[in-house]
Amino acid sequence: MNTLKITKATIDDVLKLQSIGRQTFSETFADVNSEENMKKYLDESFATEKLSVELKNPSSYFYLAVLDEKIVGYLKLNTADAQTEKEDLNALEIERIYVAKEFHGKKVAQALYAQAEQIAAKIKASYMWLGVWEKNFRAVSFYTKNGFVQFDTHIFRLGDDEQTDLMMKKILI
C-alpha cells in the first residue's frame, strides 16, 4: 500500500467530496434503508450547493483521504456554531468519517481520526463528540476503541425513517 495523504478540502474539491460522500454513504447504509429514503438523503445532503456552503464555512473542516491520486475517504469536522447540536462552543464535532468499503481495515479511518485529534488540539477543544447510528456496529466499535463513551442518544431522520444515534464523546482536557 502506498502512502496515504490527508489533505484539506477546498471549494475546488466540491465535486470530489460529493462523489466520495455519496459513494461511502450508499455503501454503508443502502442495504438497510429504503431506496426512496436513501435517494432523498443523498440528493439533499450531498447537493453541490449545500456542500459548497459547508466548505465555505470557517467553522467546518473537510479532509480527503487520498491514496495513489484516488480519494478513498473523507472527514468532516465542525466547531463553534457549525456543530449540528449545540453542545459546547469549545468542543469539536466529528460529523463524518467515511471510508470506501474496499479500503475498510486499511487504517484510513484511523488516519482521518488522527487529523481530527490534531484539529482538536490546535483549537484547544475540551472534548470531541459525535453521533453514530446505533446499528452501525463497525463505527461504534471504532469510536469506542478510540476512547469515546456514550453520553446520550438523539433521533436522526433518514427520509421518513427515524433512527437512533448514539451520542458519544471523548474528554480531552
Coordinates of N, CA, C and O in Angstrom, one line a residue, residues 84-143:
T84 N -23.7 20.4 14.8 CA -25.1 20.0 14.5 C -26.0 20.0 15.7 O -27.2 20.1 15.6
E85 N -25.4 19.9 16.9 CA -26.1 20.1 18.1 C -25.3 21.1 18.9 O -24.1 21.1 18.9
K86 N -26.0 22.0 19.6 CA -25.3 23.0 20.4 C -24.8 22.4 21.7 O -25.4 22.5 22.7
E87 N -23.7 21.7 21.6 CA -23.1 21.0 22.7 C -22.4 22.0 23.6 O -22.7 22.3 24.7
D88 N -21.3 22.6 23.0 CA -20.4 23.4 23.7 C -19.5 24.1 22.7 O -19.0 23.4 21.8
L89 N -19.4 25.4 22.7 CA -18.7 26.1 21.7 C -17.2 25.7 21.7 O -16.5 25.9 20.7
N90 N -16.7 25.2 22.8 CA -15.3 24.8 22.9 C -15.1 23.3 22.6 O -14.2 22.7 23.0
A91 N -16.1 22.7 21.9 CA -16.0 21.2 21.6 C -15.8 21.1 20.1 O -15.9 22.1 19.3
L92 N -15.3 19.9 19.7 CA -15.1 19.6 18.2 C -16.1 18.5 17.9 O -16.0 17.4 18.6
E93 N -16.9 18.7 16.9 CA -17.8 17.6 16.4 C -17.2 16.9 15.3 O -16.7 17.5 14.3
I94 N -17.1 15.6 15.4 CA -16.8 14.7 14.2 C -18.1 14.4 13.5 O -18.8 13.5 14.0
E95 N -18.5 15.1 12.5 CA -19.8 14.8 11.9 C -19.7 13.6 11.0 O -20.6 12.8 10.9
R96 N -18.6 13.5 10.3 CA -18.5 12.3 9.4 C -17.0 11.8 9.2 O -16.1 12.6 9.0
I97 N -16.9 10.5 9.4 CA -15.6 9.8 8.9 C -16.2 8.7 8.1 O -16.9 7.8 8.6
Y98 N -15.9 8.8 6.8 CA -16.4 7.7 5.9 C -15.2 7.3 5.0 O -14.4 8.1 4.5
V99 N -15.2 5.9 4.8 CA -14.1 5.3 4.0 C -14.8 4.4 3.0 O -15.7 3.6 3.4
A100 N -14.3 4.4 1.8 CA -14.8 3.5 0.7 C -14.6 2.0 1.2 O -13.6 1.7 1.8
K101 N -15.6 1.2 1.0 CA -15.7 -0.1 1.5 C -14.4 -0.9 1.2 O -13.9 -1.7 2.1
E102 N -13.9 -0.8 0.0 CA -12.7 -1.6 -0.4 C -11.5 -1.2 0.5 O -10.5 -1.9 0.4
F103 N -11.6 -0.1 1.2 CA -10.4 0.3 2.0 C -10.7 0.2 3.5 O -9.9 0.6 4.3
H104 N -11.8 -0.5 3.9 CA -12.0 -0.8 5.3 C -10.9 -1.7 5.8 O -10.4 -2.5 5.1
G105 N -10.5 -1.4 7.0 CA -9.5 -2.2 7.7 C -8.1 -1.9 7.2 O -7.1 -2.6 7.6
K106 N -7.9 -0.8 6.5 CA -6.6 -0.4 6.0 C -6.1 0.9 6.7 O -5.3 1.6 6.1
K107 N -6.6 1.2 7.8 CA -6.1 2.3 8.7 C -6.5 3.7 8.1 O -5.9 4.7 8.6
V108 N -7.4 3.7 7.1 CA -7.7 5.0 6.6 C -8.6 5.8 7.6 O -8.3 7.0 7.8
A109 N -9.5 5.2 8.2 CA -10.4 5.9 9.2 C -9.5 6.3 10.4 O -9.7 7.5 10.9
Q110 N -8.5 5.5 10.7 CA -7.6 5.9 11.9 C -6.8 7.1 11.5 O -6.6 8.0 12.3
A111 N -6.4 7.2 10.2 CA -5.6 8.4 9.8 C -6.5 9.7 9.8 O -6.1 10.7 10.1
L112 N -7.8 9.5 9.3 CA -8.7 10.6 9.4 C -9.0 11.0 10.8 O -9.0 12.2 11.1
Y113 N -9.1 10.0 11.7 CA -9.4 10.4 13.1 C -8.1 11.1 13.7 O -8.3 12.0 14.5
A114 N -7.0 10.7 13.3 CA -5.7 11.4 13.8 C -5.8 12.9 13.4 O -5.3 13.7 14.1
Q115 N -6.3 13.1 12.2 CA -6.4 14.5 11.7 C -7.4 15.3 12.6 O -7.2 16.4 13.0
A116 N -8.5 14.6 13.0 CA -9.5 15.2 13.9 C -8.8 15.6 15.3 O -9.0 16.6 15.8
E117 N -8.0 14.6 15.8 CA -7.3 14.9 17.0 C -6.3 16.1 16.9 O -6.2 16.9 17.8
Q118 N -5.7 16.2 15.8 CA -4.8 17.4 15.6 C -5.5 18.7 15.6 O -5.1 19.6 16.2
I119 N -6.7 18.7 14.9 CA -7.5 19.9 14.9 C -8.0 20.2 16.3 O -8.0 21.4 16.8
A120 N -8.5 19.2 17.0 CA -9.0 19.4 18.4 C -7.9 20.0 19.3 O -8.1 20.9 20.1
A121 N -6.6 19.5 19.1 CA -5.5 20.1 19.9 C -5.2 21.5 19.5 O -5.0 22.4 20.4
K122 N -5.3 21.8 18.2 CA -5.0 23.1 17.7 C -6.0 24.2 18.2 O -5.6 25.3 18.5
I123 N -7.3 23.8 18.2 CA -8.3 24.7 18.7 C -8.5 24.6 20.2 O -9.4 25.3 20.8
K124 N -7.7 23.7 20.9 CA -7.8 23.6 22.3 C -9.3 23.2 22.7 O -9.8 23.7 23.7
A125 N -9.9 22.2 22.0 CA -11.2 21.8 22.3 C -11.2 21.0 23.7 O -10.2 20.3 23.9
S126 N -12.2 21.2 24.5 CA -12.2 20.5 25.7 C -12.6 19.0 25.5 O -12.3 18.1 26.3
Y127 N -13.4 18.8 24.5 CA -13.8 17.4 24.1 C -14.2 17.3 22.7 O -14.5 18.3 22.0
M128 N -14.2 16.0 22.2 CA -14.7 15.7 20.8 C -16.0 15.0 21.0 O -16.1 14.2 22.0
W129 N -16.9 15.1 20.1 CA -18.2 14.4 20.2 C -18.7 14.0 18.8 O -18.2 14.6 17.8
L130 N -19.6 13.1 18.8 CA -20.2 12.7 17.5 C -21.5 11.9 17.8 O -21.8 11.6 18.9
G131 N -22.3 11.8 16.7 CA -23.4 10.9 16.7 C -23.2 9.8 15.7 O -22.7 10.0 14.6
V132 N -23.5 8.6 16.2 CA -23.3 7.4 15.3 C -24.5 6.5 15.4 O -25.0 6.3 16.5
W133 N -25.0 6.0 14.3 CA -26.2 5.2 14.3 C -25.9 3.9 15.1 O -24.9 3.3 15.0
E134 N -26.9 3.6 16.0 CA -26.7 2.5 17.0 C -26.5 1.2 16.3 O -25.9 0.3 16.9
K135 N -27.0 1.0 15.0 CA -26.8 -0.2 14.3 C -25.6 -0.3 13.4 O -25.3 -1.2 12.7
N136 N -24.8 0.8 13.4 CA -23.5 0.8 12.7 C -22.4 0.3 13.6 O -21.6 1.1 14.2
F137 N -22.5 -1.0 13.9 CA -21.6 -1.6 14.9 C -20.1 -1.4 14.6 O -19.3 -1.2 15.5
R138 N -19.7 -1.4 13.3 CA -18.3 -1.2 13.0 C -17.9 0.2 13.5 O -16.8 0.3 14.0
A139 N -18.7 1.2 13.2 CA -18.3 2.6 13.6 C -18.4 2.7 15.2 O -17.5 3.3 15.7
V140 N -19.4 2.2 15.8 CA -19.5 2.3 17.3 C -18.2 1.6 17.9 O -17.6 2.2 18.8
S141 N -17.8 0.5 17.3 CA -16.6 -0.2 17.8 C -15.4 0.7 17.6 O -14.5 0.8 18.5
F142 N -15.2 1.3 16.5 CA -14.1 2.2 16.1 C -14.0 3.3 17.1 O -12.9 3.6 17.7
Y143 N -15.1 4.0 17.4 CA -15.1 5.1 18.3 C -14.8 4.7 19.8 O -14.1 5.3 20.5

